[in-house]
C-alpha positions as protocol buffer text, in pm:
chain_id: "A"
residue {
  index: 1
  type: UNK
  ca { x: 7859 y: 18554 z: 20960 }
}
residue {
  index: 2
  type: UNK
  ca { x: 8211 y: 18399 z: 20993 }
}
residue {
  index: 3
  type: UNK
  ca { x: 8356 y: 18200 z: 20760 }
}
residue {
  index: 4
  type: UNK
  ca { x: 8294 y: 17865 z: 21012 }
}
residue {
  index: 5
  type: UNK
  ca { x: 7923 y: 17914 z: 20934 }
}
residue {
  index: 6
  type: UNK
  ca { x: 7902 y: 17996 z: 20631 }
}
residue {
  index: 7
  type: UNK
  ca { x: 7726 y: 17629 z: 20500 }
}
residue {
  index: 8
  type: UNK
  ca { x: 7682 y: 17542 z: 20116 }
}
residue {
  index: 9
  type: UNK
  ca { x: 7444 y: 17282 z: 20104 }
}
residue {
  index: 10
  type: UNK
  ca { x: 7299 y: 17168 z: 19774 }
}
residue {
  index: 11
  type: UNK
  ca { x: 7044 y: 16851 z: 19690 }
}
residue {
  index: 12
  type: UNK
  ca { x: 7255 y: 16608 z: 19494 }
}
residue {
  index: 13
  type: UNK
  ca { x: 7067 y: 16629 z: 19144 }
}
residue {
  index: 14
  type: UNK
  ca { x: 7249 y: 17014 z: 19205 }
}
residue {
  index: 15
  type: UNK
  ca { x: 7530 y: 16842 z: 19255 }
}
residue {
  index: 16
  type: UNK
  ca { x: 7505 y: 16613 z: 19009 }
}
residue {
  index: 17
  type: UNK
  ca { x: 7363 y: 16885 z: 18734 }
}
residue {
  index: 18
  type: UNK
  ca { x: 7525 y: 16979 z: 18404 }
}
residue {
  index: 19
  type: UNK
  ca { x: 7640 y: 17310 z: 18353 }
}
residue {
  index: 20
  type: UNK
  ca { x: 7842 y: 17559 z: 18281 }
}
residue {
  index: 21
  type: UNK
  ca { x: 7918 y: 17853 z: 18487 }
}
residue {
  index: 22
  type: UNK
  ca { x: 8231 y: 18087 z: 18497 }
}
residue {
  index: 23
  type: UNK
  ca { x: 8444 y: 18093 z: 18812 }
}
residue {
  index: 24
  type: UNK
  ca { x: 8297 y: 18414 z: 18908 }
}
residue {
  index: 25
  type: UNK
  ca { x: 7962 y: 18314 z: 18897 }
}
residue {
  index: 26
  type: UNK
  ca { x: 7971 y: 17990 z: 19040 }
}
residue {
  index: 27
  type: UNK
  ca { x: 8132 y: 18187 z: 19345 }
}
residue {
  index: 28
  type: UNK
  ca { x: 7839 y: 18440 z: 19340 }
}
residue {
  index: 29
  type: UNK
  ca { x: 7597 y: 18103 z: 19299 }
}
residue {
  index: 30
  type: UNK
  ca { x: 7786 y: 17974 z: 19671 }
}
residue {
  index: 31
  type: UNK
  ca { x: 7762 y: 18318 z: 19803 }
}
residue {
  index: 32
  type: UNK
  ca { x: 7401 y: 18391 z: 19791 }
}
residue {
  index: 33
  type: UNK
  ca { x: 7305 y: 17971 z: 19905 }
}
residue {
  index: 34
  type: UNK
  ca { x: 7485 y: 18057 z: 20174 }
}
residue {
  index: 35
  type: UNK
  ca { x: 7310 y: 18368 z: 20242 }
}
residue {
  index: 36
  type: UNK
  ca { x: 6953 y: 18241 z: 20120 }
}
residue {
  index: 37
  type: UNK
  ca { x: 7018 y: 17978 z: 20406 }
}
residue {
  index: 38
  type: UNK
  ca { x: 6941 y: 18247 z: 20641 }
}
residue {
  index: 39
  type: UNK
  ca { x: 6565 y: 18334 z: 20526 }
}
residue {
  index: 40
  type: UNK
  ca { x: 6289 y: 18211 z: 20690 }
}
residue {
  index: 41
  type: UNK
  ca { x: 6087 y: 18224 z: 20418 }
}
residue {
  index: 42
  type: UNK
  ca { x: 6244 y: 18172 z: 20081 }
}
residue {
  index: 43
  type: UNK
  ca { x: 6074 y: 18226 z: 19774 }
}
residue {
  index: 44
  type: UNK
  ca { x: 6127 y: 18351 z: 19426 }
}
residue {
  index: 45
  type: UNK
  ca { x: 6032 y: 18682 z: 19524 }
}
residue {
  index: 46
  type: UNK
  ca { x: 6295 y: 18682 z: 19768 }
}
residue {
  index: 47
  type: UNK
  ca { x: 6579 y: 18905 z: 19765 }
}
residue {
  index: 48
  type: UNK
  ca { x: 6947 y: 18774 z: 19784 }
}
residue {
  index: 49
  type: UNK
  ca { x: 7182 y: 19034 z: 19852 }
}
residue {
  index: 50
  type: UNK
  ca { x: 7560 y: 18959 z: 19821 }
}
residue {
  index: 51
  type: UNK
  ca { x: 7799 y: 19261 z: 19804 }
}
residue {
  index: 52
  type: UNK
  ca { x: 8132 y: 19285 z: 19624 }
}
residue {
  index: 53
  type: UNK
  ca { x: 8292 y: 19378 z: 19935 }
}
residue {
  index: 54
  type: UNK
  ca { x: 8216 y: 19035 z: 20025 }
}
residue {
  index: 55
  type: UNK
  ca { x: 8320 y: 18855 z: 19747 }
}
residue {
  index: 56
  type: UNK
  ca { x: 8649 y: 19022 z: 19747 }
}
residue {
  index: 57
  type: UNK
  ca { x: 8672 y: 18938 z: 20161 }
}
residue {
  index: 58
  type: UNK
  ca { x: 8544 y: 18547 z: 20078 }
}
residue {
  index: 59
  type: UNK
  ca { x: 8795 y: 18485 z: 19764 }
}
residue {
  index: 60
  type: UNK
  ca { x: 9096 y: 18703 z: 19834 }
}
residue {
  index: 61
  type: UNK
  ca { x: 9086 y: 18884 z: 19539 }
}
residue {
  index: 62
  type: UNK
  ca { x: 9189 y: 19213 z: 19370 }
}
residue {
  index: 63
  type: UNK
  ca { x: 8959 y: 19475 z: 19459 }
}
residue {
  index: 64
  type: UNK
  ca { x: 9052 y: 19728 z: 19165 }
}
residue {
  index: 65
  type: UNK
  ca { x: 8874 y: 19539 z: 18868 }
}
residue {
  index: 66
  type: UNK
  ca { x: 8608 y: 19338 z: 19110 }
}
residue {
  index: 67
  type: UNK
  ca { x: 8365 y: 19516 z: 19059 }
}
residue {
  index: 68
  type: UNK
  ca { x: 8312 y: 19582 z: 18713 }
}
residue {
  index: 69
  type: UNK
  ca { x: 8397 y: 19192 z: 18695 }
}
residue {
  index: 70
  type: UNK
  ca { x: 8069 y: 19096 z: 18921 }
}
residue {
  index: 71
  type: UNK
  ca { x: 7860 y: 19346 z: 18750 }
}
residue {
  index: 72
  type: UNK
  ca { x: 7914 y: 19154 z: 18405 }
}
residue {
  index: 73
  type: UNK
  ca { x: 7914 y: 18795 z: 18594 }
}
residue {
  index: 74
  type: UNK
  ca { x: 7550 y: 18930 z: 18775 }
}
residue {
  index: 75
  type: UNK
  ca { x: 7455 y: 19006 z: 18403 }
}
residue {
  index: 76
  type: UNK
  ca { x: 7543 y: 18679 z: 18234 }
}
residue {
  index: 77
  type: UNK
  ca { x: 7401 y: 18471 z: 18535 }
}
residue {
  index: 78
  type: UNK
  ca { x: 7040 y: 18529 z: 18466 }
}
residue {
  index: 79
  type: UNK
  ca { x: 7096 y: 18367 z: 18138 }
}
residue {
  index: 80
  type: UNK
  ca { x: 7267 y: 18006 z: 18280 }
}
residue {
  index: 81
  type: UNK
  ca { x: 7102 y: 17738 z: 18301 }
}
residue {
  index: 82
  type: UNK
  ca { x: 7154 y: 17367 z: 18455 }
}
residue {
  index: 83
  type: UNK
  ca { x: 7002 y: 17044 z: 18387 }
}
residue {
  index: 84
  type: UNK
  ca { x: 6913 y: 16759 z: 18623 }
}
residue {
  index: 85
  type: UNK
  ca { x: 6802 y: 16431 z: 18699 }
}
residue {
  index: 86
  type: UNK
  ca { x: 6379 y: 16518 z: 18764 }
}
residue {
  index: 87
  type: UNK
  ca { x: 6078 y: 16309 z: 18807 }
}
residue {
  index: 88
  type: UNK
  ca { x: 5756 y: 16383 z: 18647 }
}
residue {
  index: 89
  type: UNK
  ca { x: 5460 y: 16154 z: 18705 }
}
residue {
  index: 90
  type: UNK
  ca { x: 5710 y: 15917 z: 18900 }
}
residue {
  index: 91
  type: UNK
  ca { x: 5913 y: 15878 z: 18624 }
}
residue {
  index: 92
  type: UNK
  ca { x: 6268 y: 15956 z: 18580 }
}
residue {
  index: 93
  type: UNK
  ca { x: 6314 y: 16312 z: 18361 }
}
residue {
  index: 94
  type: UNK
  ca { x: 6573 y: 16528 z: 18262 }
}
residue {
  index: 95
  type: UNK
  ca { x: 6452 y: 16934 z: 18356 }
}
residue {
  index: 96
  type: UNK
  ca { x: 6653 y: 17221 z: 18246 }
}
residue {
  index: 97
  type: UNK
  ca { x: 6592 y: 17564 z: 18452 }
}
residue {
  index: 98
  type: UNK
  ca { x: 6737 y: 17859 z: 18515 }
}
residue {
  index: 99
  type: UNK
  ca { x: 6983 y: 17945 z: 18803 }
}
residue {
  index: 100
  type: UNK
  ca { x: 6777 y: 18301 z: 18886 }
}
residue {
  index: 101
  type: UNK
  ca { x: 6429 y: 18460 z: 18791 }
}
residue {
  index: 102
  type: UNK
  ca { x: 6578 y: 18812 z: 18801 }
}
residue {
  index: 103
  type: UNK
  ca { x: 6960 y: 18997 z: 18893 }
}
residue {
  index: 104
  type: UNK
  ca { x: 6994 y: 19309 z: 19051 }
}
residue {
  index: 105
  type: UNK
  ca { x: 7292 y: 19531 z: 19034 }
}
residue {
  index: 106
  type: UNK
  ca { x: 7315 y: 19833 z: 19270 }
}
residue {
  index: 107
  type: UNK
  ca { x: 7601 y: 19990 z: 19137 }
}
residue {
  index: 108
  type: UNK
  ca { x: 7642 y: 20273 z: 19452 }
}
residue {
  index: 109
  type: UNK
  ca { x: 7633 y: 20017 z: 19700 }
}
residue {
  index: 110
  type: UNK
  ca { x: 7860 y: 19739 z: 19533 }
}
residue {
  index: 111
  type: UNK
  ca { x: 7565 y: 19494 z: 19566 }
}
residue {
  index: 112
  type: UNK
  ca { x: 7431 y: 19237 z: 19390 }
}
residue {
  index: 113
  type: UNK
  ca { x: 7042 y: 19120 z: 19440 }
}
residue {
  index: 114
  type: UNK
  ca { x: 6966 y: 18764 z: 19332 }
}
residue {
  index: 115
  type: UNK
  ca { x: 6602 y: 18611 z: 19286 }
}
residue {
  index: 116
  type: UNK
  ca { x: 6675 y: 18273 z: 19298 }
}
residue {
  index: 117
  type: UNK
  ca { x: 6424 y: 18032 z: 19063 }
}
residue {
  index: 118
  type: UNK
  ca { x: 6193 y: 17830 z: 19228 }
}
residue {
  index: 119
  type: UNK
  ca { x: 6398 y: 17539 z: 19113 }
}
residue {
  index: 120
  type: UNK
  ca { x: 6706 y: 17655 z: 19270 }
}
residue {
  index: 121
  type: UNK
  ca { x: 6531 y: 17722 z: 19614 }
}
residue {
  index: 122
  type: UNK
  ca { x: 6396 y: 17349 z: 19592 }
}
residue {
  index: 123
  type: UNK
  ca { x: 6732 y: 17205 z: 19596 }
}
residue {
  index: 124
  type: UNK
  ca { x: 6934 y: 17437 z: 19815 }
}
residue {
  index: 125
  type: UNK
  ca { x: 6609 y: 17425 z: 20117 }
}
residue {
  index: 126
  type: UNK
  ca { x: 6391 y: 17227 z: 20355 }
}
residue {
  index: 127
  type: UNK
  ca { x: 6664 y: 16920 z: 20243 }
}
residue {
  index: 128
  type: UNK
  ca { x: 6646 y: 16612 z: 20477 }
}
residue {
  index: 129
  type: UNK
  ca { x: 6811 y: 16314 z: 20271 }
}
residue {
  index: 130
  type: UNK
  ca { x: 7031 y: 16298 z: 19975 }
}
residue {
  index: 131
  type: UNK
  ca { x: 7198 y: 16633 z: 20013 }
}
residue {
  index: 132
  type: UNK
  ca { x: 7567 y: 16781 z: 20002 }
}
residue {
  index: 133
  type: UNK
  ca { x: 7780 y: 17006 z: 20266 }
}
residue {
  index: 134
  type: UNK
  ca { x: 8042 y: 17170 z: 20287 }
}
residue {
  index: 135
  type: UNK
  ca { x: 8182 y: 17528 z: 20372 }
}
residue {
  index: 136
  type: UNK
  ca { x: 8252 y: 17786 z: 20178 }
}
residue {
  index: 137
  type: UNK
  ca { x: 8591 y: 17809 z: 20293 }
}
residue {
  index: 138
  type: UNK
  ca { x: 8691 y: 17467 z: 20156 }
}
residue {
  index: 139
  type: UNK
  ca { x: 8686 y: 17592 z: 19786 }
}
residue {
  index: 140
  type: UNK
  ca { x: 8755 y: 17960 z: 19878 }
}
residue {
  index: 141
  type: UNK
  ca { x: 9107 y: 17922 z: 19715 }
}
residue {
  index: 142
  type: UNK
  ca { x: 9054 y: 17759 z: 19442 }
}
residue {
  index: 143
  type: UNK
  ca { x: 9090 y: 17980 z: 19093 }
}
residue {
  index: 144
  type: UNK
  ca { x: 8996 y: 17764 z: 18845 }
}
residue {
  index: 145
  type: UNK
  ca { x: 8591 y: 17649 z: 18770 }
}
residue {
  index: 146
  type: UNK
  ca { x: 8635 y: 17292 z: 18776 }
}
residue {
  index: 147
  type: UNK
  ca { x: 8802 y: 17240 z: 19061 }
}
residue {
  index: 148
  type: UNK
  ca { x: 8500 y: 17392 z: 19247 }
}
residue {
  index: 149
  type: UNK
  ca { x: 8263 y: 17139 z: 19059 }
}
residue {
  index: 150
  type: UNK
  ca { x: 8519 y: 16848 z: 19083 }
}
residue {
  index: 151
  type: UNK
  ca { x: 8512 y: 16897 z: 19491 }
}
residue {
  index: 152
  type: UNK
  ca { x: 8131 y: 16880 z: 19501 }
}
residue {
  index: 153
  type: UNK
  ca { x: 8163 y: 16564 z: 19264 }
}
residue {
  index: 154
  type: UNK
  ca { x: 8395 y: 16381 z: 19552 }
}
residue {
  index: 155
  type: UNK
  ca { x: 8278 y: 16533 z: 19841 }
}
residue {
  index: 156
  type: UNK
  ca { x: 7901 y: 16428 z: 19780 }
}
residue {
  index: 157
  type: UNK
  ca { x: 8089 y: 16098 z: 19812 }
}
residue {
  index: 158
  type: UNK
  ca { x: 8251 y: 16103 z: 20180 }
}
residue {
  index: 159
  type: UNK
  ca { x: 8044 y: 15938 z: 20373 }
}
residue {
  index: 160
  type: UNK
  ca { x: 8074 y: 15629 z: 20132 }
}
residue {
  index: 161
  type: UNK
  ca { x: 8469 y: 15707 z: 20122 }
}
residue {
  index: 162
  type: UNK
  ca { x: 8473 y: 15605 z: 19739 }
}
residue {
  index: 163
  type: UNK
  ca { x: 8287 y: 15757 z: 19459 }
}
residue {
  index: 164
  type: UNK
  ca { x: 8103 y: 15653 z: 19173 }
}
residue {
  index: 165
  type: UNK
  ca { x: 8244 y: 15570 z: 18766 }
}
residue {
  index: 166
  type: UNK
  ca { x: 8200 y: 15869 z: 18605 }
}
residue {
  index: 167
  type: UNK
  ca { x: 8252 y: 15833 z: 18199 }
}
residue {
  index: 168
  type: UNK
  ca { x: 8435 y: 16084 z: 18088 }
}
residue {
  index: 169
  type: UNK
  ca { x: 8168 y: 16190 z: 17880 }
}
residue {
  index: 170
  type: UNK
  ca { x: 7917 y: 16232 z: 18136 }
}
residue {
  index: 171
  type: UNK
  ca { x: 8198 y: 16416 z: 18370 }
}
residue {
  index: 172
  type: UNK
  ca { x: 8332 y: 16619 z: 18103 }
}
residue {
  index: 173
  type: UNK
  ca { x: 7935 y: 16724 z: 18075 }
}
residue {
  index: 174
  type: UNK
  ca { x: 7893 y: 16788 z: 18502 }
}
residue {
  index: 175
  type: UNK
  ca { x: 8216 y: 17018 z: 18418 }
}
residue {
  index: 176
  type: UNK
  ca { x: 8028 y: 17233 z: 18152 }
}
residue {
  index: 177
  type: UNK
  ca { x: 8268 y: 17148 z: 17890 }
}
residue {
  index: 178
  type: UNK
  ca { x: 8108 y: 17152 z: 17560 }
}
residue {
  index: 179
  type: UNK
  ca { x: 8229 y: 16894 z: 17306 }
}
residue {
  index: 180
  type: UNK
  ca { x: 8503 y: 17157 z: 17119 }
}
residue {
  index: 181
  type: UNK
  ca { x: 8633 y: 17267 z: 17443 }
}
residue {
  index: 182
  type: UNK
  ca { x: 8992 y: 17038 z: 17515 }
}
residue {
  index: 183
  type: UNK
  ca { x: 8865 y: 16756 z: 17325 }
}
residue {
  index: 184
  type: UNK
  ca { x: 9169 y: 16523 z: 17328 }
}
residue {
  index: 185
  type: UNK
  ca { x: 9234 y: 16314 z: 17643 }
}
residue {
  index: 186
  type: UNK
  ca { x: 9542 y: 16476 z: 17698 }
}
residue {
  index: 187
  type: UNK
  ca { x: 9397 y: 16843 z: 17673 }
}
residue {
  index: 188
  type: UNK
  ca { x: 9143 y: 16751 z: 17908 }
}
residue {
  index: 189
  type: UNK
  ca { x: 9365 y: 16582 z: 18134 }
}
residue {
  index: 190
  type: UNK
  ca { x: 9638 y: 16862 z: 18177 }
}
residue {
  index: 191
  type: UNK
  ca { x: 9408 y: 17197 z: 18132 }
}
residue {
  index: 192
  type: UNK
  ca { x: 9077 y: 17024 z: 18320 }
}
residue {
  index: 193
  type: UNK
  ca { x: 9176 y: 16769 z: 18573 }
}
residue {
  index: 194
  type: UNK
  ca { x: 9546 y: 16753 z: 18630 }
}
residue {
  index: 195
  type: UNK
  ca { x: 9488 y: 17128 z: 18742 }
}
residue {
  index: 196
  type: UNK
  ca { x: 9154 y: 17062 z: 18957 }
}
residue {
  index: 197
  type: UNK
  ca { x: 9317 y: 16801 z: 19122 }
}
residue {
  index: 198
  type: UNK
  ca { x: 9633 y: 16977 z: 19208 }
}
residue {
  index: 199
  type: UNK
  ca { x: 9416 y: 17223 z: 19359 }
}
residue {
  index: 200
  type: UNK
  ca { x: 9198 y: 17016 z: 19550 }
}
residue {
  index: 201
  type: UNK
  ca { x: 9464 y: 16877 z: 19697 }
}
């Protein structure tokens, strides 16, 4: 698959979830959506495979401590979890779930296997309104975690040209920070968004 095709596409309560995943696995998490994109029939009990090899093409990065760093990102991973905007009954909810039902590490092939939760496979397939694209190669360079969430903030919002008023607690929360983590303004601004931004752009 070349890098022109290789699609991320997300439902926007994905988008718009709170979380907080490391750079690495956030890149595994675009990696295997792009790959799940090619199964005809996804389900929980389907296997994601996305090699190191890979990861270390996709990103650019060093190959000498890759994998060991993927093998503890594929471990950590099955514990994550995001929240999101739900409905239940036809009434707005807030659902927490985890990012994958089960990790897989094949250590003699380089390989990690991914069993995405059903929750994750309902807002990454079958989408046809209120959804998010963009390709992999767009935040391929980017090394720190929140500039990969602070693109999928703005670029959910191209077609309108203008995005939404975020408060800073509520964007501080769609960045995973927790309430220690830079909690002065001026933190946040220079280690958090000055930094996103200057990579984004």
């Amino acid at each position: 698959m070349t890098n022109t095709n290789k699609l991320v596409v997300k439902d926007n309560a994905l988008i718009d979830a709170s979380f907080n995943l490391s750079l690495i696995e956030q890149r595994i998490m675009l990696l295997a959506i792009v790959e799940a994109r090619e199964s005809q029939k996804l389900s929980p009990d389907t296997p994601i495979e996305v090699s190191v090899s890979d990861y270390i093409h996709q990103f650019k990065v060093d190959s000498n401590n890759a994998y060991a760093l993927l093998k503890d990102a594929a471990r950590t991973l099955k514990r994550r979890e995001f929240s999101y905007l739900d409905r239940y009954k036809g009434i707005e909810a807030l659902s927490t779930a985890n990012w994958v039902n089960k990790v897989t590490y094949v250590d003699n092939n380089g390989l990690i296997v991914l069993y995405l939760s059903h929750e994750v496979i309902s807002l990454i397939s079958k989408l046809s309104e209120q959804f998010t694209k963009y390709y992999i190669e767009q935040v391929s360079d980017f090394k720190s975690k929140y500039s990969i969430r602070l693109y999928e903030l703005i670029i959910k919002w191209l077609s309108v040209t203008k995005t939404e008023k975020y408060s800073i607690n509520d964007l501080r929360s769609k960045l995973g920070l927790s309430v220690e983590e830079y909690s002065t303004m001026s933190n946040f601004k220079s280690n958090v968004l000055d930094k996103a931004i200057s990579e984004i752009n």
